[in-house]
Amino acid sequence: VSGVGADPGDAKVALTWTNPADADFSNVVILRNTATITDVPAEGSSPAVDSTIGTSVVRYIASGTTFTDTGLSNAGTTYFYRFFAKDTKGNYAPTGVQVSALPALTTLGNGTDPANVSLVPGDPATMLDAFTLQTSNLTDTITALTVTLAAGTSPGLALVEITNDAGAVVHG
């Protein structure tokens, strides 16, 4: 198994990988733990999903290249995953490949509704609410953002702008 990735989200981690090109490749077994994983599946064994191997839980057994582990905690728990390739004879890769991720809820807005304001056509723009959007590892690229206005707020709305941290308009 190579090219492993772990993309954390709200109470979940999306895992991706590349399977070996070996002719005798059978499947991948993924273990999860909240500490570095030293557990290894026993040669010839066929564990079931949600069973344990040592202190780790088996989360995936198949030959795909993606899996989303759900139902995780957003309370600062780092999850470790170790991927093991299994061949048609029941042999596992001896060490596997490990990744980790920290799921987190992305909260936009400051949680406080803005006060009622009076807007007059031609006046300068009025900031009604602001939020900071950042990815969990601070390096991912945000490719889309959807802004949904509450019912009844859009009649007469002329402009919604998105600005960067320097105040320059990037959309709107």
CSV table of C-alpha atoms in Angstrom, one decimal:
chain,number,residue,atom,x,y,z
A,1,VAL,CA,0.0,0.0,0.0
A,2,SER,CA,1.3,3.4,-0.9
A,3,GLY,CA,0.2,7.0,-1.3
A,4,VAL,CA,-1.9,6.9,1.9
A,5,GLY,CA,-3.8,10.0,2.9
A,6,ALA,CA,-6.1,11.0,5.7
A,7,ASP,CA,-8.5,14.0,5.4
A,8,PRO,CA,-10.2,14.9,8.6
A,9,GLY,CA,-13.7,16.3,8.7
A,10,ASP,CA,-16.6,16.7,11.1
A,11,ALA,CA,-16.5,13.5,13.2
A,12,LYS,CA,-14.9,11.6,10.3
A,13,VAL,CA,-11.7,10.8,8.5
A,14,ALA,CA,-11.6,10.1,4.8
A,15,LEU,CA,-8.8,7.7,3.9
A,16,THR,CA,-7.3,7.2,0.5
A,17,TRP,CA,-4.5,5.0,-0.8
A,18,THR,CA,-3.0,3.1,-3.8
A,19,ASN,CA,-3.2,-0.7,-3.8
A,20,PRO,CA,-0.1,-2.8,-4.7
A,21,ALA,CA,0.1,-3.8,-8.3
A,22,ASP,CA,1.2,-7.3,-7.4
A,23,ALA,CA,-0.6,-10.1,-9.2
A,24,ASP,CA,-1.4,-11.9,-5.9
A,25,PHE,CA,-2.8,-8.8,-4.1
A,26,SER,CA,-6.1,-9.7,-2.3
A,27,ASN,CA,-7.2,-6.8,-0.1
A,28,VAL,CA,-6.3,-4.1,2.4
A,29,VAL,CA,-6.9,-4.3,6.1
A,30,ILE,CA,-7.0,-1.0,7.9
A,31,LEU,CA,-6.6,-0.8,11.7
A,32,ARG,CA,-7.6,2.3,13.8
A,33,ASN,CA,-6.3,3.3,17.3
A,34,THR,CA,-5.9,6.5,19.3
A,35,ALA,CA,-2.2,5.8,19.7
A,36,THR,CA,0.6,4.8,17.3
A,37,ILE,CA,-0.3,1.3,16.0
A,38,THR,CA,2.1,-1.5,16.6
A,39,ASP,CA,-0.5,-4.3,16.2
A,40,VAL,CA,-0.1,-6.5,13.1
A,41,PRO,CA,-2.7,-9.0,11.7
A,42,ALA,CA,-1.7,-12.7,12.2
A,43,GLU,CA,-0.6,-14.4,9.0
A,44,GLY,CA,-3.4,-16.4,7.5
A,45,SER,CA,-6.0,-14.7,9.6
A,46,SER,CA,-9.2,-13.1,8.2
A,47,PRO,CA,-10.4,-10.6,10.9
A,48,ALA,CA,-13.8,-9.0,10.7
A,49,VAL,CA,-14.6,-5.3,10.5
A,50,ASP,CA,-15.0,-3.9,14.0
A,51,SER,CA,-13.1,-6.8,15.6
A,52,THR,CA,-9.9,-6.1,17.5
A,53,ILE,CA,-6.3,-7.0,16.8
A,54,GLY,CA,-4.3,-6.2,19.9
A,55,THR,CA,-5.6,-2.8,21.0
A,56,SER,CA,-6.6,-1.7,17.5
A,57,VAL,CA,-10.0,-1.9,15.8
A,58,VAL,CA,-10.3,-3.3,12.3
A,59,ARG,CA,-12.1,-0.6,10.3
A,60,TYR,CA,-11.9,-1.8,6.7
A,61,ILE,CA,-11.3,-5.0,4.7
A,62,ALA,CA,-11.7,-4.8,0.9
A,63,SER,CA,-9.8,-4.0,-2.2
A,64,GLY,CA,-11.0,-0.5,-2.8
A,65,THR,CA,-8.9,2.7,-2.5
A,66,THR,CA,-11.1,4.9,-0.3
A,67,PHE,CA,-12.9,4.6,3.0
A,68,THR,CA,-14.5,7.2,5.3
A,69,ASP,CA,-14.4,6.3,9.0
A,70,THR,CA,-17.4,8.0,10.7
A,71,GLY,CA,-18.7,8.4,14.2
A,72,LEU,CA,-15.5,9.8,15.5
A,73,SER,CA,-14.9,12.3,18.3
A,74,ASN,CA,-14.3,16.0,17.5
A,75,ALA,CA,-13.0,16.5,21.1
A,76,GLY,CA,-9.3,16.6,20.2
A,77,THR,CA,-8.7,12.9,19.7
A,78,THR,CA,-6.1,12.0,17.1
A,79,TYR,CA,-6.9,8.8,15.2
A,80,PHE,CA,-4.1,6.6,13.8
A,81,TYR,CA,-4.7,4.3,10.9
A,82,ARG,CA,-2.3,1.5,9.7
A,83,PHE,CA,-2.9,-0.1,6.3
A,84,PHE,CA,-1.8,-3.7,5.6
A,85,ALA,CA,-1.9,-5.3,2.1
A,86,LYS,CA,-2.9,-9.0,2.1
A,87,ASP,CA,-2.0,-11.4,-0.6
A,88,THR,CA,-4.0,-14.3,-1.9
A,89,LYS,CA,-2.0,-16.7,0.3
A,90,GLY,CA,-3.1,-14.9,3.5
A,91,ASN,CA,0.2,-13.1,4.0
A,92,TYR,CA,0.2,-9.5,5.3
A,93,ALA,CA,2.7,-6.7,4.6
A,94,PRO,CA,5.0,-6.9,7.7
A,95,THR,CA,4.8,-3.3,8.9
A,96,GLY,CA,2.0,-1.6,7.0
A,97,VAL,CA,1.8,2.1,6.4
A,98,GLN,CA,0.5,4.5,9.1
A,99,VAL,CA,-1.2,7.9,8.9
A,100,SER,CA,-3.1,10.0,11.5
A,101,ALA,CA,-5.8,12.7,11.5
A,102,LEU,CA,-7.6,14.9,14.0
A,103,PRO,CA,-11.3,15.2,13.2
A,104,ALA,CA,-12.8,18.6,13.9
A,105,LEU,CA,-16.1,20.4,13.4
A,106,THR,CA,-15.6,23.4,11.2
A,107,THR,CA,-17.7,26.3,12.6
A,108,LEU,CA,-18.3,29.3,10.5
A,109,GLY,CA,-19.4,32.6,12.0
A,110,ASN,CA,-18.9,33.8,15.5
A,111,GLY,CA,-22.1,32.2,16.8
A,112,THR,CA,-23.7,35.6,17.5
A,113,ASP,CA,-26.4,36.9,15.2
A,114,PRO,CA,-25.7,40.5,14.2
A,115,ALA,CA,-27.8,43.3,15.6
A,116,ASN,CA,-30.5,44.9,13.4
A,117,VAL,CA,-29.1,47.6,11.3
A,118,SER,CA,-30.5,50.2,8.9
A,119,LEU,CA,-29.0,50.1,5.4
A,120,VAL,CA,-29.3,53.1,3.1
A,121,PRO,CA,-28.7,52.7,-0.7
A,122,GLY,CA,-25.4,54.3,-1.6
A,123,ASP,CA,-24.0,54.1,1.9
A,124,PRO,CA,-20.7,52.2,2.5
A,125,ALA,CA,-21.0,48.4,2.8
A,126,THR,CA,-22.1,47.2,6.2
A,127,MET,CA,-20.5,44.1,7.7
A,128,LEU,CA,-23.3,42.1,9.3
A,129,ASP,CA,-21.2,39.0,10.2
A,130,ALA,CA,-17.8,37.7,9.6
A,131,PHE,CA,-16.1,34.4,9.8
A,132,THR,CA,-12.7,32.8,9.4
A,133,LEU,CA,-12.4,29.7,7.3
A,134,GLN,CA,-9.3,27.5,7.6
A,135,THR,CA,-8.6,23.9,6.9
A,136,SER,CA,-7.6,21.5,9.7
A,137,ASN,CA,-4.0,21.3,8.7
A,138,LEU,CA,-3.7,24.9,7.4
A,139,THR,CA,-2.3,23.8,4.0
A,140,ASP,CA,-5.3,22.5,2.1
A,141,THR,CA,-6.9,24.6,-0.7
A,142,ILE,CA,-10.6,25.6,-0.3
A,143,THR,CA,-12.2,25.1,-3.6
A,144,ALA,CA,-15.8,26.0,-2.9
A,145,LEU,CA,-17.9,27.8,-0.3
A,146,THR,CA,-21.7,28.0,-0.2
A,147,VAL,CA,-23.3,31.0,1.5
A,148,THR,CA,-27.0,30.4,2.4
A,149,LEU,CA,-29.1,33.3,3.6
A,150,ALA,CA,-31.9,32.8,6.1
A,151,ALA,CA,-35.4,32.8,4.8
A,152,GLY,CA,-36.7,36.3,4.0
A,153,THR,CA,-33.2,38.0,4.0
A,154,SER,CA,-32.5,38.0,0.3
A,155,PRO,CA,-35.2,40.3,-1.1
A,156,GLY,CA,-33.5,43.5,-2.1
A,157,LEU,CA,-30.0,42.1,-1.3
A,158,ALA,CA,-27.6,43.7,-3.8
A,159,LEU,CA,-24.2,42.2,-3.0
A,160,VAL,CA,-22.4,39.6,-1.0
A,161,GLU,CA,-18.7,40.0,-1.1
A,162,ILE,CA,-16.0,37.6,0.1
A,163,THR,CA,-12.7,39.3,1.1
A,164,ASN,CA,-9.3,37.9,2.0
A,165,ASP,CA,-7.5,38.8,5.2
A,166,ALA,CA,-6.1,41.9,3.6
A,167,GLY,CA,-9.6,43.2,2.8
A,168,ALA,CA,-9.3,42.7,-0.9
A,169,VAL,CA,-12.5,41.4,-2.6
A,170,VAL,CA,-11.9,37.9,-4.0
A,171,HIS,CA,-15.5,37.3,-5.0
A,172,GLY,CA,-18.6,39.5,-5.2
